[in-house]
Coordinates of C-alpha atoms and ligand atoms in Angstrom, one line a residue:
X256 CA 0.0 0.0 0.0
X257 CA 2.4 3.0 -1.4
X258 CA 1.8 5.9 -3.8
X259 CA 3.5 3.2 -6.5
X260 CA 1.1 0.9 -6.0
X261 CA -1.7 3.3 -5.8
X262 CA -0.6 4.6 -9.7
X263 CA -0.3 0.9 -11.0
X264 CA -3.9 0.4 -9.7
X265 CA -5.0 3.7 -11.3
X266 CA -3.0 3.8 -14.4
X267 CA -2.2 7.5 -12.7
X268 CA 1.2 8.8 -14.0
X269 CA 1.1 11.7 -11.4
X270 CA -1.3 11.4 -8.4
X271 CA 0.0 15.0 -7.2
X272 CA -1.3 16.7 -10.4
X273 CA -4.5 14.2 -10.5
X274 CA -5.7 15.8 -7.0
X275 CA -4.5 19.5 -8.1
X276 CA -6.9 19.2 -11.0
X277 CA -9.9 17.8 -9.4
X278 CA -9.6 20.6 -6.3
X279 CA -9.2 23.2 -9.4
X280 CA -12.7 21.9 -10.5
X281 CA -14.2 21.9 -6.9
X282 CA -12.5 25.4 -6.4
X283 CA -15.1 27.7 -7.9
X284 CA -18.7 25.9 -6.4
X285 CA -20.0 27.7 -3.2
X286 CA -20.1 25.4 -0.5
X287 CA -21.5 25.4 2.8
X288 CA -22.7 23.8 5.6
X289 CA -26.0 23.0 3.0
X290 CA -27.3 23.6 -0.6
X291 CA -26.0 23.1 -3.9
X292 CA -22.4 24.0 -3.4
X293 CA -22.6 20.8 -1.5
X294 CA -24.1 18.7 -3.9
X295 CA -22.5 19.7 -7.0
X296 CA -19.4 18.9 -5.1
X297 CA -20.5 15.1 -4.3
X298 CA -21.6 14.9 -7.7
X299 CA -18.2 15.2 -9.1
X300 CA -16.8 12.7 -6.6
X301 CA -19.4 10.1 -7.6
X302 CA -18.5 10.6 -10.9
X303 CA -15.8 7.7 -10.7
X304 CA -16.7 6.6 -7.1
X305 CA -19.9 4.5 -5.2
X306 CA -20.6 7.6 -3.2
X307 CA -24.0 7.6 -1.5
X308 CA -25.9 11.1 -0.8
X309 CA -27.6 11.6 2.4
X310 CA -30.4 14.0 2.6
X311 CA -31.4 14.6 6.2
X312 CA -34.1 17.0 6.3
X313 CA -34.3 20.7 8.2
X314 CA -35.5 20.3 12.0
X315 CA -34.4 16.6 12.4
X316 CA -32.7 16.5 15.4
X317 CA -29.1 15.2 15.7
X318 CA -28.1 15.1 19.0
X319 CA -28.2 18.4 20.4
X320 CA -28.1 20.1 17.4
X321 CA -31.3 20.6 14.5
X322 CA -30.4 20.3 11.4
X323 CA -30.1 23.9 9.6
X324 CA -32.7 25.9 6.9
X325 CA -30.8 25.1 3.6
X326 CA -28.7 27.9 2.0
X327 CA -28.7 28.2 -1.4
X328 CA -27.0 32.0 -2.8
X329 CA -27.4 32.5 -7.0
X330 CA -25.7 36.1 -7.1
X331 CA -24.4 38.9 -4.6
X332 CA -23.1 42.4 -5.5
X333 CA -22.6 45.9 -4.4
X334 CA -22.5 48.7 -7.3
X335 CA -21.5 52.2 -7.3
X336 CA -23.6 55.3 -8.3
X337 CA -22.3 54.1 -12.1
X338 CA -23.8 50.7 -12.0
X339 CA -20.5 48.9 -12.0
X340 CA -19.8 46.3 -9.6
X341 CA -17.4 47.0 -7.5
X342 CA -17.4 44.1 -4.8
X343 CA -19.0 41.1 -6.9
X344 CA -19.8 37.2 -6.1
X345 CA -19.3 36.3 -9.2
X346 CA -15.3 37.0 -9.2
X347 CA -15.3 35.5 -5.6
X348 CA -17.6 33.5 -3.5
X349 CA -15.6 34.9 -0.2
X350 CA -17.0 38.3 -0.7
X351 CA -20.5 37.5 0.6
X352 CA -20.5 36.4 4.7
X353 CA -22.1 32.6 4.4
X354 CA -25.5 32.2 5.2
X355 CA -26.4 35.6 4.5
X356 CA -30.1 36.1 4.5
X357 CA -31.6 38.0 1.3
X358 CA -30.3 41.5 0.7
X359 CA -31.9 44.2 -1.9
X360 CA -31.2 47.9 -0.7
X361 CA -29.5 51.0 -1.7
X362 CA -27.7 52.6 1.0
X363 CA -24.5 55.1 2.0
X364 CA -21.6 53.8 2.5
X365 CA -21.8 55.2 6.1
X366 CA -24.8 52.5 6.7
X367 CA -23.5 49.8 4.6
X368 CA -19.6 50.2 6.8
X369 CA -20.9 48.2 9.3
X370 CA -21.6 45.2 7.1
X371 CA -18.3 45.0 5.9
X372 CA -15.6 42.5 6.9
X373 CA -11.8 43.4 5.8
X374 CA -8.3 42.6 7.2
X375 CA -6.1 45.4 8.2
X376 CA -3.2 43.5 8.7
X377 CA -3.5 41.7 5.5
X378 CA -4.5 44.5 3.4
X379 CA -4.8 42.5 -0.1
X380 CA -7.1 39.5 1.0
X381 CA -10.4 39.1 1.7
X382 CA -11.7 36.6 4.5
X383 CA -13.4 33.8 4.9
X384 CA -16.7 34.2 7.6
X385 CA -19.7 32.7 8.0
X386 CA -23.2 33.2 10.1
X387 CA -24.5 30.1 10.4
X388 CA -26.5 30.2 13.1
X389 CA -28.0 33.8 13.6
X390 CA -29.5 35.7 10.5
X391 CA -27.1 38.0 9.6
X392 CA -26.2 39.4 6.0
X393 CA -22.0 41.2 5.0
X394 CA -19.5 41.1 2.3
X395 CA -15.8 40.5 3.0
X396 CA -13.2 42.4 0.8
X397 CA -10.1 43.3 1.1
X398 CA -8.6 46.7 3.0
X399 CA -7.3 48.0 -0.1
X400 CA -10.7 47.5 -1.6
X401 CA -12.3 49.2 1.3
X402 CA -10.7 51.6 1.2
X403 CA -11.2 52.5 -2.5
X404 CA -15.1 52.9 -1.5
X405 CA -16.0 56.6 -1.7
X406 CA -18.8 58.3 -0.3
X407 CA -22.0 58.3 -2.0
X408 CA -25.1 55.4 -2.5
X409 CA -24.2 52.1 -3.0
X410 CA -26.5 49.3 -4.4
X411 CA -26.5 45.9 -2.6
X412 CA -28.4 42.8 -3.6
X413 CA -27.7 39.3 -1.9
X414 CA -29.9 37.1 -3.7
X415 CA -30.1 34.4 -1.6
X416 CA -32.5 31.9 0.4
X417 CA -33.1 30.3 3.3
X418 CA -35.9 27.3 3.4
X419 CA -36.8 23.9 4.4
X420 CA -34.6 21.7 2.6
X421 CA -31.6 19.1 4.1
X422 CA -28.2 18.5 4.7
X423 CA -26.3 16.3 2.7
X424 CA -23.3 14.4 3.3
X425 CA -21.4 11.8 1.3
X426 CA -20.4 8.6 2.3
X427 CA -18.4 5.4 0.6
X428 CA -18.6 1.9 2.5
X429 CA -15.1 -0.4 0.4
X430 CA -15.6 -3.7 2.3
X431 CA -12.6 -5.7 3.2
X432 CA -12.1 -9.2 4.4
X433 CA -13.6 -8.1 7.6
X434 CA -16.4 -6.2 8.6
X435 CA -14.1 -3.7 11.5
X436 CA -13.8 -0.2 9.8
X437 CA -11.2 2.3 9.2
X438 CA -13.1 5.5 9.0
X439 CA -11.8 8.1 6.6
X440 CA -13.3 11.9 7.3
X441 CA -13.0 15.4 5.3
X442 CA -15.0 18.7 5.4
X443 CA -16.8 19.8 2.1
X444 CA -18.5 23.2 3.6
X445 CA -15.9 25.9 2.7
X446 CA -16.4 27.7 -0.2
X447 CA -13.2 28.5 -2.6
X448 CA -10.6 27.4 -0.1
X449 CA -8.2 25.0 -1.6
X450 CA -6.0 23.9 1.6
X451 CA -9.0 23.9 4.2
X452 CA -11.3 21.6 2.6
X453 CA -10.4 21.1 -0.8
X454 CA -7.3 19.2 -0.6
X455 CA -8.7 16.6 2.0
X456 CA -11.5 16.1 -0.7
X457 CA -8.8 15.4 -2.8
X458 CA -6.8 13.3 -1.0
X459 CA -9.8 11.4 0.3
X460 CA -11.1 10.9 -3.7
X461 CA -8.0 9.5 -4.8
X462 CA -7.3 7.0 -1.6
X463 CA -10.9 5.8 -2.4
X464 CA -10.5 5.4 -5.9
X465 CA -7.3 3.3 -4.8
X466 CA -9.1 1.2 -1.8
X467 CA -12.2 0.2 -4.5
X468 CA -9.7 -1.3 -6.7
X469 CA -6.9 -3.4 -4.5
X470 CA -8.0 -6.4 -1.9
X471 CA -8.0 -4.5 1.9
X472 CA -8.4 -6.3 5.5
X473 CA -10.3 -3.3 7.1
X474 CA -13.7 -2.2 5.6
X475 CA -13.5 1.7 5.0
X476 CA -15.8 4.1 5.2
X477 CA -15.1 7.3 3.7
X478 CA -17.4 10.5 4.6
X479 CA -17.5 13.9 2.8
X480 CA -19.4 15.9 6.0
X481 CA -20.2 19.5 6.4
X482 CA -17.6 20.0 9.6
X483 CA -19.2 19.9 12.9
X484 CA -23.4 20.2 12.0
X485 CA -22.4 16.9 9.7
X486 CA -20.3 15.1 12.0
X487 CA -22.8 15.5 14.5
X488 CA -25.6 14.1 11.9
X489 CA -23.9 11.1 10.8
X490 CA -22.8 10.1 14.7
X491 CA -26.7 10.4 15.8
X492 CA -27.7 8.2 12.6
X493 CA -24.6 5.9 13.1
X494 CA -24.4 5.8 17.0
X495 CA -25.8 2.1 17.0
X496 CA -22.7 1.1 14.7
X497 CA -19.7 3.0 15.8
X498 CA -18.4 -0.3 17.7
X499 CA -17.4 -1.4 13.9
X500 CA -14.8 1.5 14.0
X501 CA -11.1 -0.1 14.9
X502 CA -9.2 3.5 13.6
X503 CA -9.8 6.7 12.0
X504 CA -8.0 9.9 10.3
X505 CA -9.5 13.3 9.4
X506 CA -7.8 14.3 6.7
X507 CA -7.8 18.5 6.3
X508 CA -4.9 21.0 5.2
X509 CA -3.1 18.1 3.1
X510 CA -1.6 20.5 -0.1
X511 CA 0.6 23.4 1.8
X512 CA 4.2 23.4 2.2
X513 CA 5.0 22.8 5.8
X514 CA 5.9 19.7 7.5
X515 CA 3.1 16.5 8.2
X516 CA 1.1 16.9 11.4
X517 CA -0.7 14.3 13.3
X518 CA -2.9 15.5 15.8
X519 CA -3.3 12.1 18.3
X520 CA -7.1 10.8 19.1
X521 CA -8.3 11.7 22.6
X522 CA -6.8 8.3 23.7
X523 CA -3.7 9.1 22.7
X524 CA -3.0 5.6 22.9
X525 CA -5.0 4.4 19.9
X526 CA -2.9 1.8 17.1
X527 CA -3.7 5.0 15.0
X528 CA -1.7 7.2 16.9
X529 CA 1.2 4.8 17.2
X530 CA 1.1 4.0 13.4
X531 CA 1.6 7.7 12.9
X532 CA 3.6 8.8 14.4
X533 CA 5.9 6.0 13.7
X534 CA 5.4 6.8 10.4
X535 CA 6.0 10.3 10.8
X536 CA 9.3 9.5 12.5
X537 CA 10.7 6.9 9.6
X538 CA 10.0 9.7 6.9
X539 CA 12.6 12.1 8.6
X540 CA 11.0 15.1 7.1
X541 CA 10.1 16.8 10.4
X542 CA 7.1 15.6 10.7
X543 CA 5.3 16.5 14.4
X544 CA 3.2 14.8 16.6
X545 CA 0.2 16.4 19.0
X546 CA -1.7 16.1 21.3
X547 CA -5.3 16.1 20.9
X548 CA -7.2 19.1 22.1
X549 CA -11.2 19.5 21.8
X550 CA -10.9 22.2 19.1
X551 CA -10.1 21.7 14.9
X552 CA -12.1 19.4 12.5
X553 CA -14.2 16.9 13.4
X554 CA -12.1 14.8 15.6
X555 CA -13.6 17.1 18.2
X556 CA -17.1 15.2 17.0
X557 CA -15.5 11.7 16.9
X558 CA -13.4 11.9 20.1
X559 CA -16.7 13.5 22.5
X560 CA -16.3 11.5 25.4
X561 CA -19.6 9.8 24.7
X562 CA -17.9 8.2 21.8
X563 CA -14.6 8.8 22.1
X564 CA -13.4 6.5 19.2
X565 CA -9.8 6.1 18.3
X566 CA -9.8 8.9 15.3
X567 CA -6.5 11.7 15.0
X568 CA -6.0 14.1 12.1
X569 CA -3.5 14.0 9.6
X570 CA -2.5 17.5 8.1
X571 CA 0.7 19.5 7.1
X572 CA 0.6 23.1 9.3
X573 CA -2.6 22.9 11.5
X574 CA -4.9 25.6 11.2
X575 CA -4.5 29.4 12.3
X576 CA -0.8 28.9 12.1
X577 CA -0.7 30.0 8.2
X578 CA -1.4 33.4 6.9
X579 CA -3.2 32.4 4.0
X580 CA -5.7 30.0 6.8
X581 CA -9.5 31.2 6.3
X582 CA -8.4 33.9 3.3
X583 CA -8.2 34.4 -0.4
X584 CA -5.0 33.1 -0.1
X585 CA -5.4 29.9 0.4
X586 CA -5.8 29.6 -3.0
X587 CA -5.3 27.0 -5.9
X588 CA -1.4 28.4 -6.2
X589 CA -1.1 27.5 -2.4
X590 CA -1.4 24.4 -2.7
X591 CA 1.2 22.0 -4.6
X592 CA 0.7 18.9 -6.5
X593 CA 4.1 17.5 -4.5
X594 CA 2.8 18.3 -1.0
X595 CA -0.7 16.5 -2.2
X596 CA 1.2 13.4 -3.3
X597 CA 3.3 13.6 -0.1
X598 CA 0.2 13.7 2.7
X599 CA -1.5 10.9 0.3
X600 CA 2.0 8.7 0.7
X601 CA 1.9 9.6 4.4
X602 CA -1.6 8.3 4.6
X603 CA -1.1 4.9 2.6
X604 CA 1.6 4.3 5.0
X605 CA 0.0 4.9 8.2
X606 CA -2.6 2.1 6.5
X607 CA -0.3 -0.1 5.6
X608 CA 0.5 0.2 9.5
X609 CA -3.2 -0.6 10.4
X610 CA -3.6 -2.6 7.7
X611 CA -0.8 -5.1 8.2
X612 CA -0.1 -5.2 11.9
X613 CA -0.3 -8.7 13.9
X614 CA 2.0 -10.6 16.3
X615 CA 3.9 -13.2 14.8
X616 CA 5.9 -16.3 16.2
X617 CA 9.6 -17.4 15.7
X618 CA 9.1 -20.8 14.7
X619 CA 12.9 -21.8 15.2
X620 CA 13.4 -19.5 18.4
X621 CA 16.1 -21.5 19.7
X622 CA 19.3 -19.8 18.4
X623 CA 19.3 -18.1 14.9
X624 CA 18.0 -20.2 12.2
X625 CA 20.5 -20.6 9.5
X626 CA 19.1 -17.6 6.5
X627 CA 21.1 -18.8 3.9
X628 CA 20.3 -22.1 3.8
X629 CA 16.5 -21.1 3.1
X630 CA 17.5 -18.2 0.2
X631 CA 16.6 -15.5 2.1
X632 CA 20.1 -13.6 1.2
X633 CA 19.2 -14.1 -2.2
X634 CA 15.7 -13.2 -1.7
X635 CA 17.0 -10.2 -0.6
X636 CA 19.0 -9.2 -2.9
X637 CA 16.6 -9.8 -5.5
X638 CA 13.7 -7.7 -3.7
X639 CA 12.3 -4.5 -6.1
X640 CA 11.3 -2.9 -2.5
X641 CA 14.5 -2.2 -1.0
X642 CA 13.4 -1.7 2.4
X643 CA 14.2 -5.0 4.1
X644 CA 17.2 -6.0 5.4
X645 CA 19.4 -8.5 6.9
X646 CA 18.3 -6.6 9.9
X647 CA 14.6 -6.5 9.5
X648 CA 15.1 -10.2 9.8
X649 CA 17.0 -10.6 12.4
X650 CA 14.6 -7.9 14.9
X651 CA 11.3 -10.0 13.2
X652 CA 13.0 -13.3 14.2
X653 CA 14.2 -12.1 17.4
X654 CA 11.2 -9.9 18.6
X655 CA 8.6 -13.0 16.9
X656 CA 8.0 -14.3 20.6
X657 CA 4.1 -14.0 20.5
X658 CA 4.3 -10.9 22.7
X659 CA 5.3 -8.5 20.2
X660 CA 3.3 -6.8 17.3
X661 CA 5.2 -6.1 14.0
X662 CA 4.6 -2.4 14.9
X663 CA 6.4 -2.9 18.3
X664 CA 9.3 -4.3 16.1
X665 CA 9.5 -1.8 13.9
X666 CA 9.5 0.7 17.2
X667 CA 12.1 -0.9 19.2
X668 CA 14.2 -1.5 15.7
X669 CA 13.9 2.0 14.6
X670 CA 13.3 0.3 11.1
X671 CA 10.4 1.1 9.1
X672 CA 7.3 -0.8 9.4
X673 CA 7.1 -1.8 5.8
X674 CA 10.5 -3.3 5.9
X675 CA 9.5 -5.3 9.1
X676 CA 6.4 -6.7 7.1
X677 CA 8.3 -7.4 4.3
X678 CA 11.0 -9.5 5.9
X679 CA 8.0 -11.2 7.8
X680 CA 6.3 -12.3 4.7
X681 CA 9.6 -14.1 3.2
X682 CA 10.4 -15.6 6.9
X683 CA 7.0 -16.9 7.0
X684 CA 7.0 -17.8 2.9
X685 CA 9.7 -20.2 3.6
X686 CA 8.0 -21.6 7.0
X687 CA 10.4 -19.8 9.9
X688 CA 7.6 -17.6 11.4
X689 CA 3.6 -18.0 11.4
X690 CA 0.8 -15.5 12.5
X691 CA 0.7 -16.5 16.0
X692 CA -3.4 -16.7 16.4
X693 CA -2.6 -19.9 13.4
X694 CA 0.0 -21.4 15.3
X695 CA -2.0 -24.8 16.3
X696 CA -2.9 -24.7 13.0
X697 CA 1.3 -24.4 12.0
X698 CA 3.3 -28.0 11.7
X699 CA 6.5 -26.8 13.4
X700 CA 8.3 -30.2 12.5
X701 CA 11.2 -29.3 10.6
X702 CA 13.0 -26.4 12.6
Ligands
ZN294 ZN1 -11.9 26.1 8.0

């Protein structure tokens, strides 16, 4: 489970540029927490995936939440005494405050100040805000633009609404050889932010695309959520059926250029966390590790106490610690087809992790088994993988005492995981070790 393996199973020369291109199509749709931004957004992903659509309607309940009026917005503008646009929708879905009620006025600018959002301290971009839960109406633009307002009667029309309608969310079930889940998670609500929603999307897609092609243990489920309000919704529709989950990433902020996070589960303790960050660690890139805190994406949703399932968050720089976070620059340029492919290689490894882990037995544990008589030197010198070793071997054989999980090998080694497997599977292919739940099944004659 590598980014090699993922492009021989997609026939994808350049996974990096694959996810660039489909966040470039998402880019422009107005998202939010409901309406059509949403949907048209699912609607691309099922294009080449079994996504389902959930409609829950307004006023159902979900835990202590009620599912929102749906917002749907078609134009938003303000013009000048001359007619011309000079804050307009249309060139940026930022400019209008989410979940702005309906708008049609003329006003001074003295009156219309108050409704308008900009950024001193970043004078050239506009910011991302939202009023979900209060009626409310603004535009955000930048200072400069602000600034280039002068006095007189301004036109303003939001045409927008707010009715009974649903929440939609997004969900793929790829069944493995068992039925216990590894739950995948991203946000689809932000509108044209590439980093902070789009790049999870994208990450998410692609890893899906991969999963329905290639045999898999786990069963994953992959959700597309509006973050928090559809987090909360699938929980309370799931809540009998969360005992299935076994681990769980949030993916978000996958395409800048900073260094991998991984934000721990509330355990703290979960395989997930462990797989991480000992993934993190092999990769040498300066990855960090975190601990979890009730604030961010929806791990916050995942890891309530009441359900406190083992779920972190993968990510490169967390959010609020970038400029560009929640702006107009966090834009299509900011994030890189490289640092995309990078967070989705991360991600396959921490599954191969998951996906691979299990204790093992040393079938010939008394002194070292002879390795050349078997081939293994020559298996090894033969491998296309290149990460096993004489040494892999030699910690597998030597740690293989029923008490010790690959991933505690590859720990206590300081050798990657993958190698560890992979020097399990030829010790095992030529009958040295065994899985050690199969061992009465396991003739141990010929050590
Ligand atoms: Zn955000």
């Amino acid at each position: 489970m590598d980014l090699n393996a993922l492009k021989l199973a997609l026939g994808e020369e350049d996974p990096g540029e694959a996810m660039h291109a489909l966040a470039a199509r998402l880019y422009p749709l107005c998202r939010s927490i409901t309406g059509n931004g949403v949907r048209q957004t699912l609607g691309i992903l099922k294009e080449d995936l079994p996504l389902i659509l959930h409609e829950v309607p307004t006023g159902t309940q979900v835990l202590d939440w009620t599912v929102p009026r749906e917002w749907n917005i078609r134009d938003a503008y303000i013009k000048d005494a001359s007619g011309k646009r000079v804050v307009d929708f249309q060139a940026l879905n930022l400019h209008v405050v989410g979940y702005s009620v309906p708008v049609k006025a003329r006003m001074t600018l003295a009156e219309l100040r108050p409704r308008l959002h900009s950024m001193p301290d970043k004078p050239d971009l506009v910011q991302y805000r939202n009023s979900f839960y209060k009626d409310d109406w603004g535009f955000c633009l930048s200072h400069r633009q602000l600034e280039s307002l002068k006095e007189g009667e301004y036109e303003v029309c939001i045409d927008s609404s707010l009715t009974e309608g649903g929440l939609t969310y997004g969900e793929i079930t790829l069944p493995g050889s068992t039925p216990e889940e590894i739950l995948i998670s991203c946000h689809v609500c932000h509108p044209s932010l590439a980093n902070d929603n789009l790049s999870g999307i994208a990450v998410a897609h692609q890893l899906a695309r991969y999963l329905a092609k290639v045999p898999h243990r786990y069963t994953y489920r992959i959700l597309f959520l509006p973050v928090t309000i559809g987090a909360i919704t699938w929980l309370a529709r799931n809540q009998d059926d969360l005992g299935r989950i076994r681990h769980g990433l949030v993916l978000s902020l996958l395409g800048d250029s900073g260094p991998m996070t991984y934000k721990r589960s509330r355990r703290g303790d979960a395989a997930v966390d462990r797989a991480a960050a000992h993934v993190l660690k092999q990769a040498g890139k300066g990855g960090r590790v975190e601990d979890f805190i009730p604030y961010g994406y929806d791990e916050r949703q995942f890891c309530s106490p009441g359900f406190n399932l083992p779920v972190g968050c993968l990510m490169r720089t967390p959010h609020g610690r970038f400029p560009e976070y929640h702006t107009s620059g966090d834009n299509l340029a900011f994030i890189k087809p490289a640092n995309l492919a990078d967070s989705l290689a991360t991600l396959l490894a921490i599954l191969e992790v998951l996906e691979h882990d299990g204790v093992f037995l040393n079938l010939n544990p008394k002194g070292e088994p002879q390795l050349g008589r078997r081939g293994l030197y020559r298996a090894m010198a033969d491998r296309k993988d290149g990460d096993w070793n004489e040494m892999s071997m030699l910690w597998a054989l030597n740690l293989g005492d029923g008490k010790h999980s690959l991933l505690d090998v590859a720990e206590r080694s300081g050798l990657p995981f993958g190698g560890i497997f992979r020097a399990t599977e030829a010790l095992r292919a030529c009958g040295l070790m065994a899985p050690a739940g199969d061992i009465g099944k396991t003739k141990t004659g010929d050590g």
